Amino acid sequence: MKKLTIFSVTLLLMAAVFAFSLIQGWKITDKYNISFSSNEAGGIFKTFKGNIVFDEQNLATSNFDVTIDVASINTGNGLQNKHAKSDEWFDAVKYPVIRYTSKKIEKAGNAYQVTGDLEIRGIKKAFTIPFTFQHNGNGATFNGTFNVNRNDFHIGKPGGDVSDMIKVTVAVPVVKQ
């Protein structure tokens, strides 16, 4: 009986190690693009990093934990960059990162959607992002386009010259880790 128990425990541990090794981690390359646009403002964030675990065959083990460095904003206009980093807009000193942490990833037709927490300016809200995943040899690219209501995160004053809805487009090339 002892041998059977030891064998069962050993088999269970081996299965756990094998299952863990199948989880597909992805490293973000430096060719990513995180851009935003509205009727009056647009630009990119230059610094993006995080951890991505994504397996199309096992979405339950997949997750995203990514951040954007707010101070890396680039609108193409130095004065506008300074204004965007100020306490009226993103407040880069007090809230240096935008963070997205997934809770659930689901298949949505030919694409996917990830639901998680988006945190901007210290305000965390449930947020769903649609995306595609395209293989390319040993790598792949995550692509998505979605809108963020800046008022939900107290970015700038409501109304005014800048649209409340900001279109965000992401293209994140990754390679297998």
XYZ file of N, CA, C and O in Angstrom:
708
model
N 0.815 -1.195 0.000
C 0.000 0.000 0.000
C 0.865 1.268 0.000
O 0.525 2.230 -0.662
N 1.987 1.254 0.773
C 2.892 2.401 0.808
C 3.458 2.687 -0.574
O 3.565 3.836 -0.984
N 3.835 1.622 -1.302
C 4.399 1.803 -2.637
C 3.381 2.420 -3.586
O 3.727 3.270 -4.402
N 2.132 2.013 -3.472
C 1.077 2.554 -4.324
C 0.862 4.038 -4.019
O 0.715 4.857 -4.938
N 0.890 4.410 -2.743
C 0.724 5.810 -2.349
C 1.888 6.654 -2.843
O 1.681 7.739 -3.384
N 3.113 6.164 -2.660
C 4.294 6.890 -3.132
C 4.243 7.034 -4.651
O 4.518 8.109 -5.189
N 3.864 5.974 -5.345
C 3.746 6.017 -6.795
C 2.687 7.037 -7.216
O 2.905 7.831 -8.131
N 1.554 7.060 -6.527
C 0.475 7.994 -6.866
C 0.908 9.443 -6.656
O 0.629 10.310 -7.487
N 1.589 9.711 -5.550
C 2.060 11.058 -5.267
C 3.096 11.483 -6.308
O 3.063 12.597 -6.826
N 4.013 10.585 -6.642
C 5.032 10.867 -7.648
C 4.384 11.169 -8.992
O 4.758 12.129 -9.678
N 3.415 10.367 -9.379
C 2.713 10.559 -10.643
C 1.975 11.900 -10.653
O 2.022 12.644 -11.645
N 1.345 12.246 -9.555
C 0.635 13.510 -9.446
C 1.602 14.700 -9.563
O 1.319 15.674 -10.260
N 2.750 14.629 -8.910
C 3.750 15.694 -8.992
C 4.291 15.837 -10.405
O 4.477 16.952 -10.904
N 4.548 14.718 -11.068
C 5.043 14.763 -12.443
C 4.006 15.394 -13.368
O 4.349 16.190 -14.243
N 2.742 15.059 -13.155
C 1.674 15.629 -13.972
C 1.584 17.138 -13.751
O 1.401 17.910 -14.696
N 1.728 17.575 -12.506
C 1.676 19.010 -12.194
C 2.838 19.744 -12.852
O 2.662 20.834 -13.408
N 4.043 19.183 -12.790
C 5.214 19.803 -13.419
C 5.023 19.871 -14.925
O 5.294 20.886 -15.560
N 4.504 18.802 -15.530
C 4.267 18.772 -16.966
C 3.234 19.821 -17.362
O 3.426 20.583 -18.315
N 2.145 19.908 -16.611
C 1.091 20.889 -16.909
C 1.630 22.299 -16.777
O 1.334 23.177 -17.600
N 2.445 22.558 -15.761
C 3.013 23.891 -15.560
C 3.935 24.266 -16.717
O 3.945 25.396 -17.171
N 4.686 23.295 -17.217
C 5.624 23.589 -18.299
C 4.905 23.880 -19.615
O 5.473 24.482 -20.507
N 3.633 23.483 -19.735
C 2.876 23.737 -20.952
C 2.286 25.144 -20.997
O 1.859 25.605 -22.039
N 2.240 25.836 -19.864
C 1.724 27.192 -19.850
C 2.627 28.056 -20.720
O 3.829 28.098 -20.523
N 2.026 28.730 -21.679
C 2.797 29.486 -22.667
C 3.000 30.924 -22.238
O 2.078 31.723 -22.264
N 4.218 31.232 -21.817
C 4.577 32.605 -21.486
C 5.094 33.303 -22.728
O 5.739 32.701 -23.586
N 4.806 34.595 -22.832
C 5.216 35.391 -23.972
C 5.990 36.607 -23.491
O 5.595 37.256 -22.532
N 7.075 36.913 -24.178
C 7.878 38.098 -23.870
C 7.490 39.198 -24.850
O 7.480 39.002 -26.065
N 7.191 40.376 -24.319
C 6.833 41.521 -25.144
C 8.096 42.044 -25.837
O 9.103 42.283 -25.187
N 8.033 42.205 -27.158
C 9.178 42.761 -27.884
C 9.124 44.282 -27.820
O 8.122 44.866 -27.394
N 10.166 44.931 -28.280
C 10.197 46.393 -28.242
C 9.520 47.027 -29.460
O 9.596 48.237 -29.659
N 8.828 46.262 -30.269
C 8.160 46.780 -31.466
C 6.675 47.086 -31.227
O 5.915 47.287 -32.163
N 6.243 47.144 -29.961
C 4.839 47.375 -29.637
C 4.412 48.800 -30.015
O 5.232 49.702 -30.200
N 3.100 48.987 -30.118
C 2.530 50.302 -30.365
C 1.281 50.448 -29.506
O 0.340 49.673 -29.642
N 1.306 51.430 -28.616
C 0.147 51.759 -27.787
C -0.217 53.196 -28.143
O 0.464 54.139 -27.747
N -1.274 53.369 -28.938
C -1.632 54.714 -29.387
C -3.040 55.075 -28.936
O -3.857 54.207 -28.644
N -3.296 56.376 -28.889
C -4.612 56.872 -28.497
C -4.963 58.048 -29.392
O -4.084 58.744 -29.914
N -6.267 58.260 -29.559
C -6.698 59.384 -30.379
C -8.110 59.807 -29.975
O -8.900 59.016 -29.474
N -8.363 61.087 -30.196
C -9.695 61.658 -30.012
C -9.830 62.768 -31.039
O -8.963 62.920 -31.902
N -10.858 63.564 -30.912
C -11.054 64.640 -31.886
C -9.984 65.728 -31.795
O -9.706 66.407 -32.763
N -9.359 65.898 -30.623
C -8.405 66.990 -30.437
C -7.008 66.541 -30.036
O -6.073 67.332 -30.096
N -6.864 65.331 -29.563
C -5.555 64.896 -29.062
C -5.272 63.475 -29.528
O -6.183 62.677 -29.746
N -4.005 63.196 -29.645
C -3.591 61.851 -30.023
C -2.116 61.678 -29.740
O -1.388 62.644 -29.498
N -1.686 60.427 -29.724
C -0.283 60.162 -29.496
C -0.036 58.715 -29.150
O -0.860 57.842 -29.443
N 1.106 58.483 -28.534
C 1.501 57.135 -28.155
C 2.059 57.142 -26.734
O 2.394 58.196 -26.190
N 2.132 55.953 -26.169
C 2.901 55.748 -24.949
C 4.126 54.946 -25.374
O 4.011 53.919 -26.043
N 5.304 55.415 -24.988
C 6.554 54.798 -25.430
C 7.014 53.632 -24.566
O 7.832 52.832 -25.026
N 6.531 53.531 -23.307
C 7.020 52.481 -22.417
C 5.873 51.595 -21.959
O 4.944 52.056 -21.282
N 5.964 50.333 -22.329
C 4.941 49.327 -22.053
C 5.655 48.053 -21.642
O 6.624 47.648 -22.297
N 5.219 47.419 -20.560
C 5.846 46.167 -20.136
C 4.843 45.334 -19.356
O 3.764 45.816 -19.004
N 5.234 44.095 -19.086
C 4.356 43.246 -18.296
C 4.579 41.777 -18.541
O 5.518 41.374 -19.229
N 3.679 41.002 -17.972
C 3.708 39.548 -18.099
C 2.472 39.084 -18.843
O 1.351 39.481 -18.499
N 2.713 38.250 -19.844
C 1.618 37.700 -20.631
C 1.757 36.181 -20.659
O 2.791 35.656 -21.064
N 0.717 35.510 -20.200
C 0.604 34.060 -20.318
C -0.646 33.827 -21.147
O -1.741 34.237 -20.743
N -0.482 33.225 -22.326
C -1.629 33.038 -23.205
C -1.513 31.713 -23.934
O -0.511 31.442 -24.594
N -2.541 30.897 -23.785
C -2.631 29.602 -24.450
C -4.025 29.503 -25.058
O -5.018 29.418 -24.325
N -4.087 29.529 -26.371
C -5.383 29.478 -27.063
C -6.187 28.232 -26.704
O -7.413 28.265 -26.744
N -5.493 27.154 -26.357
C -6.171 25.898 -26.030
C -6.593 25.816 -24.568
O -7.345 24.930 -24.187
N -6.079 26.705 -23.740
C -6.400 26.675 -22.311
C -6.495 28.109 -21.789
O -5.604 28.595 -21.106
N -7.588 28.757 -22.122
C -7.764 30.160 -21.750
C -7.861 30.352 -20.238
O -7.545 31.427 -19.729
N -8.255 29.299 -19.512
C -8.382 29.403 -18.051
C -7.034 29.662 -17.381
O -6.977 30.259 -16.305
N -5.932 29.247 -18.004
C -4.601 29.467 -17.425
C -3.942 30.738 -17.974
O -2.858 31.091 -17.553
N -4.617 31.408 -18.884
C -4.064 32.596 -19.527
C -4.326 33.841 -18.689
O -5.349 33.935 -18.019
N -3.386 34.788 -18.740
C -3.591 36.045 -18.034
C -2.641 37.124 -18.535
O -1.606 36.834 -19.116
N -3.051 38.359 -18.291
C -2.272 39.534 -18.646
C -2.079 40.388 -17.397
O -3.019 40.589 -16.625
N -0.892 40.891 -17.203
C -0.603 41.866 -16.155
C 0.395 42.839 -16.770
O 1.594 42.562 -16.817
N -0.118 43.959 -17.289
C 0.707 44.875 -18.065
C 0.584 46.305 -17.538
O -0.436 46.674 -16.950
N 1.641 47.082 -17.770
C 1.641 48.474 -17.336
C 2.176 49.386 -18.438
O 2.985 48.975 -19.268
N 1.697 50.614 -18.395
C 2.169 51.681 -19.274
C 2.751 52.763 -18.376
O 2.117 53.165 -17.394
N 3.932 53.231 -18.716
C 4.558 54.333 -18.000
C 3.916 55.636 -18.480
O 4.074 56.024 -19.643
N 3.163 56.285 -17.598
C 2.445 57.503 -17.965
C 3.401 58.582 -18.462
O 3.100 59.305 -19.425
N 4.562 58.707 -17.850
C 5.526 59.744 -18.247
C 6.074 59.527 -19.650
O 6.698 60.426 -20.217
N 5.817 58.364 -20.236
C 6.317 58.088 -21.585
C 5.360 58.580 -22.673
O 5.590 58.329 -23.857
N 4.314 59.305 -22.288
C 3.350 59.806 -23.266
C 4.055 60.727 -24.266
O 4.926 61.512 -23.906
N 3.680 60.593 -25.540
C 4.256 61.434 -26.583
C 3.145 61.808 -27.552
O 2.643 60.959 -28.289
N 2.783 63.076 -27.544
C 1.734 63.577 -28.430
C 2.309 64.241 -29.676
O 1.563 64.681 -30.534
N 3.644 64.351 -29.711
C 4.283 65.059 -30.811
C 4.408 66.545 -30.539
O 4.908 67.302 -31.371
N 3.969 66.977 -29.355
C 4.010 68.386 -28.987
C 4.478 68.476 -27.537
O 3.793 67.992 -26.625
N 5.639 69.066 -27.312
C 6.233 69.132 -25.979
C 5.327 69.764 -24.934
O 5.212 69.273 -23.812
N 4.660 70.859 -25.287
C 3.767 71.533 -24.354
C 2.564 70.642 -24.025
O 2.145 70.551 -22.865
N 2.038 69.985 -25.042
C 0.906 69.084 -24.828
C 1.319 67.877 -23.977
O 0.552 67.417 -23.131
N 2.545 67.367 -24.168
C 3.049 66.263 -23.341
C 3.089 66.688 -21.877
O 2.658 65.937 -20.987
N 3.621 67.879 -21.631
C 3.719 68.393 -20.260
C 2.329 68.524 -19.643
O 2.105 68.155 -18.489
N 1.391 69.029 -20.423
C 0.011 69.188 -19.951
C -0.617 67.823 -19.645
O -1.287 67.665 -18.621
N -0.394 66.831 -20.511
C -0.966 65.488 -20.302
C -0.422 64.835 -19.038
O -1.127 64.089 -18.359
N 0.831 65.133 -18.694
C 1.453 64.553 -17.490
C 1.051 65.291 -16.212
O 1.285 64.791 -15.116
N 0.441 66.455 -16.356
C 0.099 67.284 -15.198
C -1.015 66.656 -14.361
O -1.686 65.717 -14.786
N -1.239 67.255 -13.184
C -2.249 66.713 -12.276
C -3.668 66.882 -12.814
O -4.583 66.189 -12.384
N -3.883 67.756 -13.774
C -5.216 67.904 -14.369
C -5.579 66.704 -15.246
O -6.736 66.322 -15.334
N -4.575 66.115 -15.877
C -4.849 65.010 -16.789
C -4.407 63.685 -16.164
O -5.128 63.118 -15.364
N -3.245 63.161 -16.494
C -2.838 61.847 -15.978
C -2.166 61.888 -14.606
O -2.123 60.887 -13.926
N -1.632 63.018 -14.203
C -0.911 63.174 -12.938
C 0.185 62.109 -12.821
O 0.174 61.248 -11.932
N 1.139 62.185 -13.727
C 2.209 61.181 -13.829
C 3.055 61.072 -12.571
O 3.587 59.999 -12.284
N 3.177 62.142 -11.798
C 3.974 62.083 -10.571
C 3.272 61.226 -9.527
O 3.870 60.336 -8.919
N 1.999 61.459 -9.324
C 1.234 60.725 -8.299
C 0.818 59.331 -8.773
O 0.765 58.395 -7.981
N 0.522 59.199 -10.054
C 0.052 57.927 -10.633
C 0.932 57.576 -11.837
O 0.545 57.814 -12.984
N 2.106 57.032 -11.595
C 3.088 56.855 -12.671
C 2.766 55.760 -13.696
O 3.367 55.740 -14.763
N 1.824 54.858 -13.385
C 1.525 53.796 -14.348
C 0.025 53.633 -14.563
O -0.782 53.920 -13.683
N -0.296 53.180 -15.746
C -1.621 52.667 -16.084
C -1.458 51.162 -16.045
O -0.512 50.622 -16.638
N -2.348 50.458 -15.358
C -2.190 49.010 -15.197
C -3.453 48.276 -15.635
O -4.562 48.723 -15.372
N -3.234 47.153 -16.300
C -4.344 46.266 -16.662
C -4.000 44.862 -16.184
O -2.939 44.326 -16.523
N -4.902 44.297 -15.395
C -4.734 42.938 -14.878
C -5.973 42.138 -15.252
O -7.098 42.511 -14.887
N -5.771 41.054 -15.979
C -6.910 40.265 -16.448
C -7.487 39.389 -15.345
O -6.794 39.026 -14.392
N -8.767 39.063 -15.520
C -9.451 38.122 -14.633
C -10.001 36.932 -15.420
O -10.125 35.849 -14.885
N -10.339 37.193 -16.697
C -10.954 36.148 -17.508
C -10.696 36.443 -18.978
O -10.804 37.591 -19.412
N -10.366 35.403 -19.742
C -10.185 35.534 -21.184
C -11.120 34.529 -21.853
O -11.162 33.362 -21.458
N -11.851 35.009 -22.855
C -12.823 34.159 -23.539
C -12.666 34.276 -25.050
O -12.229 35.304 -25.556
N -13.056 33.218 -25.733
C -13.122 33.233 -27.188
C -14.347 34.054 -27.583
O -15.391 33.965 -26.940
N -14.223 34.872 -28.616
C -15.326 35.704 -29.103
C -15.322 35.644 -30.625
O -14.690 36.469 -31.277
N -15.969 34.639 -31.188
C -15.946 34.444 -32.631
C -14.561 34.050 -33.080
O -13.981 33.090 -32.567
N -13.975 34.811 -34.011
C -12.612 34.555 -34.487
C -11.565 35.274 -33.649
O -10.385 35.249 -33.984
N -12.003 35.932 -32.603
C -11.096 36.723 -31.772
C -11.282 36.318 -30.300
O -11.797 35.245 -30.009
N -10.873 37.206 -29.415
C -10.954 36.965 -27.973
C -11.398 38.245 -27.289
O -11.395 39.318 -27.884
N -11.759 38.099 -26.029
C -11.958 39.273 -25.194
C -11.441 38.958 -23.806
O -11.612 37.853 -23.297
N -10.766 39.941 -23.247
C -10.200 39.801 -21.922
C -10.933 40.782 -21.008
O -11.137 41.936 -21.360
N -11.353 40.280 -19.863
C -12.011 41.104 -18.862
C -11.110 41.158 -17.641
O -10.582 40.129 -17.208
N -10.920 42.357 -17.131
C -10.061 42.526 -15.977
C -10.221 43.896 -15.373
O -11.243 44.559 -15.588
N -9.212 44.320 -14.651
C -9.228 45.624 -13.996
C -8.291 46.583 -14.705
O -7.109 46.289 -14.868
N -8.829 47.726 -15.127
C -8.041 48.805 -15.690
C -7.895 49.863 -14.604
O -8.902 50.321 -14.049
N -6.656 50.238 -14.297
C -6.418 51.237 -13.268
C -5.670 52.427 -13.864
O -4.567 52.281 -14.395
N -6.327 53.582 -13.782
C -5.759 54.840 -14.250
C -6.017 55.883 -13.165
O -7.140 55.981 -12.662
N -4.988 56.646 -12.802
C -5.115 57.692 -11.774
C -5.647 57.131 -10.453
O -6.398 57.792 -9.750
N -5.274 55.899 -10.121
C -5.696 55.305 -8.861
C -7.127 54.812 -8.853
O -7.616 54.313 -7.840
N -7.820 54.915 -9.983
C -9.210 54.451 -10.094
C -9.192 53.136 -10.851
O -8.689 53.056 -11.976
N -9.742 52.107 -10.230
C -9.758 50.768 -10.821
C -11.184 50.427 -11.226
O -12.106 50.532 -10.420
N -11.344 50.026 -12.488
C -12.663 49.665 -13.012
C -12.576 48.375 -13.811
O -11.577 48.132 -14.489
N -13.647 47.591 -13.739
C -13.748 46.405 -14.587
C -13.795 46.878 -16.034
O -14.495 47.848 -16.362
N -13.036 46.185 -16.901
C -12.914 46.649 -18.276
C -12.665 45.456 -19.188
O -11.829 44.609 -18.891
N -13.380 45.406 -20.309
C -13.227 44.322 -21.279
C -12.574 44.869 -22.547
O -12.982 45.911 -23.058
N -11.559 44.147 -23.017
C -10.819 44.538 -24.212
C -10.929 43.426 -25.256
O -10.534 42.285 -24.989
N -11.440 43.734 -26.451
C -11.432 42.749 -27.531
C -10.048 42.715 -28.177
O -9.381 43.746 -28.276
N -9.622 41.516 -28.592
C -8.318 41.435 -29.252
C -8.246 40.225 -30.171
O -9.033 39.304 -30.073
N -7.277 40.286 -31.080
C -6.952 39.147 -31.929
C -5.556 38.680 -31.563
O -4.776 39.425 -30.966
N -5.250 37.456 -31.934
C -3.944 36.862 -31.661
C -3.483 36.205 -32.952
O -4.098 35.253 -33.425
N -2.428 36.742 -33.546
C -1.957 36.250 -34.836
C -0.554 35.671 -34.696
O 0.378 36.370 -34.293
N -0.425 34.374 -35.031
C 0.875 33.698 -34.976
C 1.764 34.164 -36.125
O 1.281 34.463 -37.215
N 3.069 34.172 -35.854
C 4.052 34.505 -36.877
C 5.345 33.777 -36.521
O 6.177 34.316 -35.794
N 5.493 32.546 -36.975
C 6.685 31.760 -36.659
C 6.766 31.474 -35.175
O 5.836 30.944 -34.583
N 7.868 31.869 -34.527
C 8.076 31.662 -33.094
C 7.448 32.783 -32.266
O 7.584 32.825 -31.061
N 6.773 33.697 -32.931
C 6.165 34.824 -32.242
C 4.703 34.958 -32.586
O 4.107 34.094 -33.234
N 4.146 36.041 -32.139
C 2.740 36.337 -32.399
C 2.518 37.815 -32.112
O 3.404 38.502 -31.596
N 1.325 38.298 -32.450
C 0.973 39.678 -32.161
C -0.442 39.738 -31.610
O -1.359 39.129 -32.161
N -0.589 40.463 -30.512
C -1.894 40.788 -29.957
C -2.289 42.140 -30.527
O -1.497 43.092 -30.476
N -3.501 42.241 -31.097
C -4.010 43.503 -31.645
C -5.380 43.781 -31.049
O -6.203 42.861 -30.924
N -5.621 45.020 -30.705
C -6.928 45.383 -30.184
C -7.203 46.863 -30.348
O -6.282 47.682 -30.382
N -8.480 47.184 -30.465
C -8.926 48.570 -30.518
C -10.158 48.679 -29.627
O -11.066 47.851 -29.711
N -10.160 49.706 -28.765
C -11.265 49.875 -27.826
C -11.335 51.340 -27.410
O -10.425 52.125 -27.692
N -12.413 51.719 -26.771
C -12.605 53.089 -26.307
C -12.566 53.142 -24.789
O -13.070 52.242 -24.115
N -11.982 54.208 -24.281
C -11.949 54.467 -22.848
C -12.625 55.809 -22.617
O -12.284 56.796 -23.267
N -13.580 55.848 -21.694
C -14.211 57.106 -21.316
C -13.312 57.776 -20.286
O -13.194 57.313 -19.154
N -12.658 58.844 -20.676
C -11.693 59.507 -19.798
C -12.331 60.009 -18.510
O -11.675 60.092 -17.465
N -13.635 60.308 -18.540
C -14.328 60.781 -17.343
C -14.427 59.701 -16.269
O -14.475 60.012 -15.079
N -14.447 58.432 -16.683
C -14.494 57.331 -15.714
C -13.258 57.316 -14.822
O -13.292 56.770 -13.722
N -12.164 57.907 -15.297
C -10.892 57.888 -14.571
C -10.434 59.301 -14.175
O -9.281 59.488 -13.791
N -11.320 60.271 -14.298
C -11.048 61.671 -13.936
C -9.825 62.231 -14.660
O -8.983 62.896 -14.069
N -9.761 61.941 -15.960
C -8.683 62.456 -16.801
C -9.191 63.737 -17.460
O -10.082 63.697 -18.307
N -8.643 64.865 -17.052
C -9.112 66.146 -17.562
C -10.490 66.489 -17.013
O -11.083 65.739 -16.246
N -10.978 67.640 -17.422
C -12.301 68.087 -16.999
C -13.335 67.575 -17.995
O -13.085 67.566 -19.200
N -14.503 67.149 -17.504
C -15.559 66.698 -18.422
C -15.925 67.796 -19.421
O -15.888 68.989 -19.105
N -16.259 67.365 -20.629
C -16.616 68.335 -21.664
C -15.373 69.003 -22.211
O -14.282 68.457 -22.180
N -15.536 70.188 -22.712
C -14.392 70.919 -23.242
C -14.074 70.509 -24.665
O -14.890 69.931 -25.375
N -12.836 70.797 -25.057
C -12.421 70.567 -26.443
C -12.078 69.111 -26.742
O -12.107 68.696 -27.889
N -11.720 68.346 -25.715
C -11.296 66.964 -25.938
C -12.481 66.021 -25.727
O -13.189 66.110 -24.726
N -12.676 65.136 -26.661
C -13.757 64.157 -26.584
C -13.666 63.343 -25.295
O -12.574 63.076 -24.798
N -14.824 62.959 -24.772
C -14.841 62.104 -23.580
C -14.363 60.692 -23.899
O -13.742 60.043 -23.067
N -14.656 60.224 -25.111
C -14.251 58.873 -25.516
C -12.905 58.943 -26.234
O -12.751 59.669 -27.217
N -11.963 58.166 -25.728
C -10.626 58.109 -26.310
C -10.451 56.733 -26.941
O -10.644 55.709 -26.288
N -10.099 56.727 -28.207
C -9.861 55.472 -28.922
C -8.429 55.023 -28.642
O -7.486 55.794 -28.804
N -8.283 53.771 -28.218
C -6.971 53.201 -27.935
C -6.744 52.036 -28.896
O -7.614 51.181 -29.066
N -5.576 52.018 -29.514
C -5.198 50.928 -30.420
C -3.892 50.337 -29.914
O -2.942 51.075 -29.647
N -3.877 49.016 -29.773
C -2.664 48.341 -29.311
C -2.236 47.279 -30.314
O -3.065 46.602 -30.908
N -0.949 47.195 -30.509
C -0.323 46.132 -31.302
C 0.888 45.690 -30.489
O 1.829 46.467 -30.305
N 0.827 44.479 -29.969
C 1.866 43.999 -29.069
C 2.473 42.715 -29.621
O 1.939 41.622 -29.427
N 3.619 42.821 -30.306
C 4.312 41.626 -30.770
C 4.993 40.933 -29.579
O 5.523 41.600 -28.685
N 4.958 39.623 -29.589
C 5.537 38.821 -28.514
C 6.313 37.645 -29.097
O 6.069 37.236 -30.237
N 7.234 37.104 -28.309
C 7.946 35.881 -28.678
C 7.813 34.902 -27.506
O 7.684 35.312 -26.349
N 7.877 33.619 -27.828
C 7.770 32.594 -26.783
C 8.935 32.709 -25.812
O 10.069 32.961 -26.217
N 8.631 32.520 -24.549
C 9.683 32.537 -23.529
C 10.212 31.145 -23.328
O 9.579 30.171 -23.477
